[in-house]
Tab-separated table of C-alpha atoms in Angstrom:
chain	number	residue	atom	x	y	z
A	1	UNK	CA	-0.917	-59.932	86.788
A	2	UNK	CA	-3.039	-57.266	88.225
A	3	UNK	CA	-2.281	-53.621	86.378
A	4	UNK	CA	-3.864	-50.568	87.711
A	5	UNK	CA	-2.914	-46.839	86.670
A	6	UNK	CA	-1.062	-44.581	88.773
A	7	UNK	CA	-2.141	-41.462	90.148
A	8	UNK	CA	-0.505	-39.653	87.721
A	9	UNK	CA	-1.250	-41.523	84.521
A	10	UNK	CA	-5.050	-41.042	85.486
A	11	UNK	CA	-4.440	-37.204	86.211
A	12	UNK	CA	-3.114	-37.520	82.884
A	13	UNK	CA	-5.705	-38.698	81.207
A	14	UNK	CA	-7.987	-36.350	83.155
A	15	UNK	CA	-6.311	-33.333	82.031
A	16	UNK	CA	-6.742	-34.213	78.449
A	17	UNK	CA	-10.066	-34.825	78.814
A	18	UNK	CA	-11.091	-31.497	80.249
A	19	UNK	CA	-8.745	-30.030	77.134
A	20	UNK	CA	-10.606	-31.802	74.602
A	21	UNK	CA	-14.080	-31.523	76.218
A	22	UNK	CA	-13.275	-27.326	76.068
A	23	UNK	CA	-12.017	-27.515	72.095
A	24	UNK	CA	-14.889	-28.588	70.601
A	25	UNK	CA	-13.750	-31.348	68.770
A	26	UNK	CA	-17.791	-31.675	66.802
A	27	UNK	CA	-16.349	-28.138	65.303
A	28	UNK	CA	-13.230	-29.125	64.844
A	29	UNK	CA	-14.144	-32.363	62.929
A	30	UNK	CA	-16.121	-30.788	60.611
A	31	UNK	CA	-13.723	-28.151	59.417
A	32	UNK	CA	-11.476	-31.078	58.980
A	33	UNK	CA	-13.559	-33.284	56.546
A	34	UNK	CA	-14.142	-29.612	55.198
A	35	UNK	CA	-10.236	-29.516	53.973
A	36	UNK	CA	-9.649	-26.985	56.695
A	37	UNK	CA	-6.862	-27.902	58.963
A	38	UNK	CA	-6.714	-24.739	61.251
A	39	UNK	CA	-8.246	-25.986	63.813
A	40	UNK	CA	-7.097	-29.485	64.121
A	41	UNK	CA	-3.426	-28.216	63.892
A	42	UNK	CA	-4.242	-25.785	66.466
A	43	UNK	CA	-5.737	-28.512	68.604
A	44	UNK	CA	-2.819	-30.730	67.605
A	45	UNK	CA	-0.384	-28.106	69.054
A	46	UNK	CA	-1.985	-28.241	72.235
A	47	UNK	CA	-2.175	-31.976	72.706
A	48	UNK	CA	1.356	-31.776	71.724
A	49	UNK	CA	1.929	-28.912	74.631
A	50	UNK	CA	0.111	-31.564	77.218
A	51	UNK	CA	3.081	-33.812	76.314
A	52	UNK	CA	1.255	-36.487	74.217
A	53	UNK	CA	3.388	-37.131	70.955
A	54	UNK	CA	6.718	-36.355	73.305
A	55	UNK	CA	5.263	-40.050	74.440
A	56	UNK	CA	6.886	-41.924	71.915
A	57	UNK	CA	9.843	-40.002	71.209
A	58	UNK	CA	13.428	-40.601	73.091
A	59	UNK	CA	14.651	-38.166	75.525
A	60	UNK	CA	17.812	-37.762	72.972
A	61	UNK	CA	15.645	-36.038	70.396
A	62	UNK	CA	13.533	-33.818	73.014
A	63	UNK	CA	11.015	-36.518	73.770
A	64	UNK	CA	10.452	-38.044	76.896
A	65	UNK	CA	9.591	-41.687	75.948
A	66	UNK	CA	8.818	-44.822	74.246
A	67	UNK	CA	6.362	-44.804	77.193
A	68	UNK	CA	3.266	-46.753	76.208
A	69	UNK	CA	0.959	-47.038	79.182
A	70	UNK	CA	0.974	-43.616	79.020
A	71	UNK	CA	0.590	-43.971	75.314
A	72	UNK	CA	-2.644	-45.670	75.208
A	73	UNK	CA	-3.867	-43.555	78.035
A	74	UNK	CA	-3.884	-40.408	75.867
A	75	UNK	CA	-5.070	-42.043	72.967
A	76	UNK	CA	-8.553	-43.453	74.920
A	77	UNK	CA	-8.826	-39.850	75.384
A	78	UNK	CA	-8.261	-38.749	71.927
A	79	UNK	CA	-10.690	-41.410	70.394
A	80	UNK	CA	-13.290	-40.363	72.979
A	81	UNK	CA	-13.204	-37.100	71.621
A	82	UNK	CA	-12.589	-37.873	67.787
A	83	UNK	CA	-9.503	-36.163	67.443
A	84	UNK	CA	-8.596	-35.670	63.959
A	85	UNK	CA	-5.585	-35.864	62.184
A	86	UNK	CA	-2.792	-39.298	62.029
A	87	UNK	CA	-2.095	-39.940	65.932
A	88	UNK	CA	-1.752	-43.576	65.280
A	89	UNK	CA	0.572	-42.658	62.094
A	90	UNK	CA	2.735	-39.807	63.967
A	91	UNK	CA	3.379	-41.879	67.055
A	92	UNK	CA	4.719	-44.862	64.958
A	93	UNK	CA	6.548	-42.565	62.967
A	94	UNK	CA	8.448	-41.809	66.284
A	95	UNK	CA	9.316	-45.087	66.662
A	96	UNK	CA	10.696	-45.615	63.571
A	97	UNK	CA	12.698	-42.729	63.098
A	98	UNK	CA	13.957	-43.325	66.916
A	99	UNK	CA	14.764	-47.383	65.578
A	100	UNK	CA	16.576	-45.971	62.694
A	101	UNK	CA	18.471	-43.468	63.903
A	102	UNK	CA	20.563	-41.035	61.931
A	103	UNK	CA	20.240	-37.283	60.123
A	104	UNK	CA	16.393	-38.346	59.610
A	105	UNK	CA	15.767	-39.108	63.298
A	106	UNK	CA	17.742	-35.919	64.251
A	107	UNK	CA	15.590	-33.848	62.011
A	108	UNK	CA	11.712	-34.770	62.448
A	109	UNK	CA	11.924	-36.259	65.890
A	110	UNK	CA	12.142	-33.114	68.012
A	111	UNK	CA	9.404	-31.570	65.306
A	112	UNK	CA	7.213	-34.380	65.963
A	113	UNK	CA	8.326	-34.354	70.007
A	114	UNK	CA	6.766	-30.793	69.917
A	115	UNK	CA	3.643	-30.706	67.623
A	116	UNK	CA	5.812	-29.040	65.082
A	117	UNK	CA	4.928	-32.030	62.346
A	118	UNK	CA	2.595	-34.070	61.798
A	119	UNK	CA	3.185	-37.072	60.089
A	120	UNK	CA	1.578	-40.017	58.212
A	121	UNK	CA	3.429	-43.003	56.595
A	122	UNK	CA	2.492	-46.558	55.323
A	123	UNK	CA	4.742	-50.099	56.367
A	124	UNK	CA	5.237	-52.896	53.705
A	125	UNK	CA	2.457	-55.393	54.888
A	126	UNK	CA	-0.557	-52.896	56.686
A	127	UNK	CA	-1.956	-51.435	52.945
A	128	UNK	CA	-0.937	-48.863	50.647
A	129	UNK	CA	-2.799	-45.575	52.551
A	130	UNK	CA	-1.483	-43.182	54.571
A	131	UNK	CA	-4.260	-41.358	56.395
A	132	UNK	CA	-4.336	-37.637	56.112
A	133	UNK	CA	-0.853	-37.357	53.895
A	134	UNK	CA	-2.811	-34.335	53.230
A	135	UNK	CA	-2.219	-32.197	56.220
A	136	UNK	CA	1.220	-34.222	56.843
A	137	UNK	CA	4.334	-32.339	56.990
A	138	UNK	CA	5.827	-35.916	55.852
A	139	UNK	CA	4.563	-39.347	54.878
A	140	UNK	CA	7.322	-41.751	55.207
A	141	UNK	CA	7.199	-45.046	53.637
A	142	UNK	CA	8.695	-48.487	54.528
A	143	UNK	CA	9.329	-51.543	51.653
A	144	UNK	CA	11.950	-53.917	52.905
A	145	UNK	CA	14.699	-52.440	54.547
A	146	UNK	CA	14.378	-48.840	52.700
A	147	UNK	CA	12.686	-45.696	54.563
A	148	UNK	CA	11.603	-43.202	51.945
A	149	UNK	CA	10.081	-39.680	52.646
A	150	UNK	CA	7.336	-39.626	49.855
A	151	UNK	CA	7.354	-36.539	47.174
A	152	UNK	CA	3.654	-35.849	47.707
A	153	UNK	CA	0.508	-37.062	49.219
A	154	UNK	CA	-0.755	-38.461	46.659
A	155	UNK	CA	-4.648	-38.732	45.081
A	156	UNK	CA	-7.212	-39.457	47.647
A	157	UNK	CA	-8.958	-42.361	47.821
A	158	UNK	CA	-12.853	-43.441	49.403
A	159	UNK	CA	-13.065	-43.131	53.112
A	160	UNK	CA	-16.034	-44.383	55.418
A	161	UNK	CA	-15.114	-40.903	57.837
A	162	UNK	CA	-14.848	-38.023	56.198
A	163	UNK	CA	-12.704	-36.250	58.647
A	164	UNK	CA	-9.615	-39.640	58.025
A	165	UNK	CA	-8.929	-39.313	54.513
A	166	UNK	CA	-6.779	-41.392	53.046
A	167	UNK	CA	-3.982	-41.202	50.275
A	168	UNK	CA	-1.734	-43.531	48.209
A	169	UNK	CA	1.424	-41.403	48.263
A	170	UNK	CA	3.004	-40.944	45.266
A	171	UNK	CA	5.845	-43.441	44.727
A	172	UNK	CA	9.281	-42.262	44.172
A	173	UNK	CA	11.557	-40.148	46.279
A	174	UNK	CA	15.346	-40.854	47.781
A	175	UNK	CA	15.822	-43.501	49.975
A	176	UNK	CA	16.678	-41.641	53.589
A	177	UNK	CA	18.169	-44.753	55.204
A	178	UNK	CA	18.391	-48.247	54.532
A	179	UNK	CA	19.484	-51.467	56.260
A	180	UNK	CA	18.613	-53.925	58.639
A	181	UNK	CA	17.763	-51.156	61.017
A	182	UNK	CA	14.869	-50.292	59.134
A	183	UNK	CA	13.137	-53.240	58.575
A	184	UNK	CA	12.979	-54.210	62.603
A	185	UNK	CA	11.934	-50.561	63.206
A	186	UNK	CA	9.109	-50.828	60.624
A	187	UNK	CA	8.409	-54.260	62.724
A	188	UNK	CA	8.085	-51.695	66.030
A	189	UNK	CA	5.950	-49.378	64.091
A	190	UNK	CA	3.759	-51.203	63.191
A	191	UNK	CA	2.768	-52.738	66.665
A	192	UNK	CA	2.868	-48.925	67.515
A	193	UNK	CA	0.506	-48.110	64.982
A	194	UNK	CA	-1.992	-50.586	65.640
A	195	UNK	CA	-1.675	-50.774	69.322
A	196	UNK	CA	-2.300	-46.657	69.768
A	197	UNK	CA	-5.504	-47.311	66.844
A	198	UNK	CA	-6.895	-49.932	69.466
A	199	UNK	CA	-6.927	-47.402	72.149
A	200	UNK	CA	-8.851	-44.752	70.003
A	201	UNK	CA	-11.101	-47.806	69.112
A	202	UNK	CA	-11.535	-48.236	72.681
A	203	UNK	CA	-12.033	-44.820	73.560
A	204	UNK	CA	-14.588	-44.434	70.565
A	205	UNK	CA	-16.661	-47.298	72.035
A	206	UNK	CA	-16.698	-45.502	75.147
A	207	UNK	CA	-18.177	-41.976	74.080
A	208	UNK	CA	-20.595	-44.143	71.352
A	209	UNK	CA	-21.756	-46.140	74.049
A	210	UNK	CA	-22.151	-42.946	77.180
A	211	UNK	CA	-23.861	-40.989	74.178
A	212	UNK	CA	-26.655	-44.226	73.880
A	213	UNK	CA	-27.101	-44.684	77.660
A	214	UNK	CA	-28.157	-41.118	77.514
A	215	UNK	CA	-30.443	-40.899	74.901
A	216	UNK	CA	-32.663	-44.202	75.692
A	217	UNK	CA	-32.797	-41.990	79.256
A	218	UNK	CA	-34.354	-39.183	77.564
A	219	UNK	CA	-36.049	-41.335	74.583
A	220	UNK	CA	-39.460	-42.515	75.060
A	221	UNK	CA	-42.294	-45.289	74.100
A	222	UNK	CA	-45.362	-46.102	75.257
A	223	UNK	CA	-44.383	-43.412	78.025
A	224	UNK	CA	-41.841	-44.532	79.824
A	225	UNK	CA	-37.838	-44.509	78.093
A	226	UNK	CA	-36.767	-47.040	76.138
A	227	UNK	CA	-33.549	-47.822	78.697
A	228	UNK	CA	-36.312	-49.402	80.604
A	229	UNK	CA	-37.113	-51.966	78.236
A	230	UNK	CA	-35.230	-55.287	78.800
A	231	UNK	CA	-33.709	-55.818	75.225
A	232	UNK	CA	-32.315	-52.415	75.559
A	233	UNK	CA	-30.842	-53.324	78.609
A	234	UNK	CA	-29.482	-56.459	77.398
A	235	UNK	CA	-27.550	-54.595	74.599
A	236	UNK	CA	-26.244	-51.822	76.260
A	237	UNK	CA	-24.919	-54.190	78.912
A	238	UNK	CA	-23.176	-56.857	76.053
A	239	UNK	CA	-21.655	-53.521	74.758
A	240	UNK	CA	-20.117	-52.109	78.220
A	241	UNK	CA	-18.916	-56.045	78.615
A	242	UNK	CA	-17.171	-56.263	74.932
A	243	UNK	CA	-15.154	-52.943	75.753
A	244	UNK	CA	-14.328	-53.918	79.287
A	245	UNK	CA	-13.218	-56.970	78.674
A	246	UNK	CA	-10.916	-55.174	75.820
A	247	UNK	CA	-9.351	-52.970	78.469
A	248	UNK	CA	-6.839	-55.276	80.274
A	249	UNK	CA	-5.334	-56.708	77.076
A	250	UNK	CA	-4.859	-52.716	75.495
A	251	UNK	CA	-2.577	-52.170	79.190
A	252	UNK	CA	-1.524	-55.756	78.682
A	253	UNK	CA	-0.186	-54.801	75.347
A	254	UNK	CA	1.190	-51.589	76.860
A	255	UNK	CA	3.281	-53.645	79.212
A	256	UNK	CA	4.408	-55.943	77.188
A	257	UNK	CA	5.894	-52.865	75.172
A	258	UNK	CA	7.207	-51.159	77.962
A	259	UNK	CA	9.181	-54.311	78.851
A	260	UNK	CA	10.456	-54.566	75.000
A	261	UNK	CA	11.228	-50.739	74.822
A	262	UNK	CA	13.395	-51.230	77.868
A	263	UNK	CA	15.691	-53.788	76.536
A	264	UNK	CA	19.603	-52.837	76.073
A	265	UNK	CA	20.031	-51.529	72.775
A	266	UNK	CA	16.024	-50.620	71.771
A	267	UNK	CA	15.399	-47.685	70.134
A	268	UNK	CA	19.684	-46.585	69.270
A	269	UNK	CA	19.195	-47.464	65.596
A	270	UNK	CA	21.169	-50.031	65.707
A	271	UNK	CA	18.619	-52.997	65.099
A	272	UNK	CA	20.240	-55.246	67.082
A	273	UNK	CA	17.558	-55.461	69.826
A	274	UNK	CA	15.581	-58.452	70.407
A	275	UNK	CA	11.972	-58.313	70.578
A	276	UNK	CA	9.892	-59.605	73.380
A	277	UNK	CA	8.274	-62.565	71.966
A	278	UNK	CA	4.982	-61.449	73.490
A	279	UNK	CA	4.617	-58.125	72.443
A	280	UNK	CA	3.519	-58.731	69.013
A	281	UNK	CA	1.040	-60.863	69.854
A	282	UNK	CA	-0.207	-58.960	72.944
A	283	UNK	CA	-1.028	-55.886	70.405
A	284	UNK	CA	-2.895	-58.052	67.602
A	285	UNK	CA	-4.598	-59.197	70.636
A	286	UNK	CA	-5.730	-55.905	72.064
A	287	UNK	CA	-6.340	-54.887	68.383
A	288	UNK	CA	-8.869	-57.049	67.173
A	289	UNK	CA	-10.605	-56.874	70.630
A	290	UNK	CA	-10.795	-53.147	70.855
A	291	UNK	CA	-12.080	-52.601	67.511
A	292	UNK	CA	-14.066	-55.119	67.573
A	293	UNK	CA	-16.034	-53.993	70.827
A	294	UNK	CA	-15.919	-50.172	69.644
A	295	UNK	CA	-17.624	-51.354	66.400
A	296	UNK	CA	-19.798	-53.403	67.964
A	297	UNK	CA	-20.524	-49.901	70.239
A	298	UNK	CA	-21.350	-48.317	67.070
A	299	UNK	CA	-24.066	-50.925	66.049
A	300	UNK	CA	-25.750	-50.855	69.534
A	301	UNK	CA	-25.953	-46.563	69.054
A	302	UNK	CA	-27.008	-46.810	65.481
A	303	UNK	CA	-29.988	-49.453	66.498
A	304	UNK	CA	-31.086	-47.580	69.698
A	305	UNK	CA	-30.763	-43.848	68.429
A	306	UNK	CA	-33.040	-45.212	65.575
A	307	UNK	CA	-33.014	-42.466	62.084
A	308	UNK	CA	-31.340	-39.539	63.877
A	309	UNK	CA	-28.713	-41.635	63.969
A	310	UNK	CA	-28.006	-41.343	60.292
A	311	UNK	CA	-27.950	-37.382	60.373
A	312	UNK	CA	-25.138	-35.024	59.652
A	313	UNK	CA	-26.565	-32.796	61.940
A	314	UNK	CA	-26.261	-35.129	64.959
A	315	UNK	CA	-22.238	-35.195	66.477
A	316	UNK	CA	-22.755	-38.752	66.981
A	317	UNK	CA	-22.198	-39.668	63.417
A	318	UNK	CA	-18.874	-38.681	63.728
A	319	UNK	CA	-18.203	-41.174	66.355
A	320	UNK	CA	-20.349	-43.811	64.072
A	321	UNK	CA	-18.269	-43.552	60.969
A	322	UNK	CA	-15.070	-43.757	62.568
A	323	UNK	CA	-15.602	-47.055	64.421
A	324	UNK	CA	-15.002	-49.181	61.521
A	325	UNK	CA	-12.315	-47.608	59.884
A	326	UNK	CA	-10.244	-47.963	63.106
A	327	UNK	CA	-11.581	-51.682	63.524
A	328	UNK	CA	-9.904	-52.077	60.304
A	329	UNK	CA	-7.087	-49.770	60.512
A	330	UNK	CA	-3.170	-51.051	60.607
A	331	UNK	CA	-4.541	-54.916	60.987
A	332	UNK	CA	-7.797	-56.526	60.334
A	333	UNK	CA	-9.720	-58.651	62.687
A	334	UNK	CA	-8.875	-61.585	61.309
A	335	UNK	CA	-5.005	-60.599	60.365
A	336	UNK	CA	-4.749	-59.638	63.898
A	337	UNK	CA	-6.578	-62.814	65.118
A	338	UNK	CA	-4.032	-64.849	63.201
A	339	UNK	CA	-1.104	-63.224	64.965
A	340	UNK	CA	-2.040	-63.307	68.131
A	341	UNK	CA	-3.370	-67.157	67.556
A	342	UNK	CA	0.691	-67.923	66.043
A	343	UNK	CA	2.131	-65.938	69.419
């Protein structure tokens, strides 16, 4: 099968770029691991404005999706630039909600359609954290076929980033829907979750590895730069292949979740829609591939920036720190290379 964009979902992903390259995001990361959330909610309502959570929320509750080329589109963007805050989380929260239907989809969907909330939430099976409960409006949880809206965020716990804290929610709180319906939209969640986390793997590979080809440029030994030297070459090159060779299977994954999202009866609630067999597979594939190249992006920068790599006062360790968490994130490497090996 040979997949290319359109017009439009390039324009797309042009436009957000231009938005995120004008807001800063350095700035905007650091207030962030700071505990202030101005200015990522600010930037969060106007990544909402450009249409990007609308993406995974049905036109019945002010959406205009599941659409996940377009999906994984604006979240290559968004890990370029480092956005803060729980895309992966809010945009599988979408599906969920949309999957289980009912007073709770009719009440956060449009919020979450339109910036309005943020949310975070943790599925039976991917861990027990849900990343930045803190500046949630909600953290939903998922064991067996009950959906819970959590009374609090809970106590942090460690993070590798700084600005992608992470929380145990505290337990407890009324069950807001239960059934069958749940536990197959917690199934769709999840391969939301860790299919939009492989694009901002993907697009944090990217910027980590631009960021190095520029610096051995400028960088210098025995008077000429170091991006002449042959082993530099060499790496930088095994680095571009890794994340272009993740590419295809991230819009692989992306159609193979179109094609399951446009089955009769997905996303009504009702649970009664058959998933592609491929799909799940297809995102554990794209998964361990993506975050496996965009760590393996972060190694290359850390080796060829050298010390100033490990600086707070250099933007790239933002980029650095991140990589691994997201390799990890909502499947492991070898979790995800066990699904995708059972198909």
């Amino acid at each position: 099968m040979r997949f290319l964009l359109t017009d439009e979902q390039r324009e797309f992903g042009r436009s957000l770029d231009a938005l995120l390259t004008a807001a800063d995001t350095p700035a905007v990361l650091r207030a962030w691991a700071a505990g202030d959330h101005g200015p990522g909610r600010a930037l969060w309502g106007r990544l909402a404005d450009a249409g990007v959570f609308a993406l995974a929320v049905p036109e019945a509750y002010g959406g205009v999706g599941p659409l996940p080329v377009e999906a994984a589109v604006a979240c290559v963007e968004l890990g370029r630039h480092a956005v803060p805050g729980p895309v992966a989380e809010t945009l599988a929260a979408g599906v969920l909600l949309a999957g289980t239907g009912g007073p709770v989809a009719a009440e956060w969907l449009p919020g979450i359609a339109s910036g309005a909330a943020m949310v975070s939430l943790t599925l039976e099976g991917y861990g027990p954290y849900a990343p930045d409960a803190d500046a949630a409006d909600a953290v939903f949880t998922v064991t067996g076929d009950e959906l819970r809206l959590a009374p609090g965020p809970g106590e942090p716990s460690a993070s590798v980033d700084p600005a992608r804290r992470l929380f145990r929610p505290e337990p407890g709180g009324a069950p807001v829907a239960k059934g069958p319906a749940v536990r197959a939209a917690a199934r769709a969640a999840g391969d939301t979750a860790a299919f939009a986390t492989a694009a901002l793997a993907l697009g944090c590979g990217e910027e980590l590895l631009r960021a190095t080809v520029a610096y051995v440029k400028q960088r210098t030994q025995f008077g000429v730069p170091v991006g002449s030297f042959q082993a530099v070459k060499h790496r930088l090159a095994d680095t571009l292949l890794g994340l272009e060779f993740a590419r295809p299977l991230l819009y692989g994954a992306a159609v193979e979740l179109a094609s399951e999202v446009s089955r009769p009866g997905a996303g009504t609630g009702s649970g009664s829609a058959e998933r592609s067999p491929g799909a799940g597979s297809a995102v554990a594939a794209a998964k361990v591939t993506a975050g496996e190249a965009g760590y393996a992006a972060a190694r290359t920068a850390l080796q060829l920036h050298g010390a100033i790599g490990y600086t707070e006062e250099l933007d790239l360790a933002w980029w650095l720190r991140r990589a691994r968490p997201l390799r990890d994130a909502w499947g492991t490497p070898s979790a995800c290379r066990a699904r995708a090996l059972a198909g």
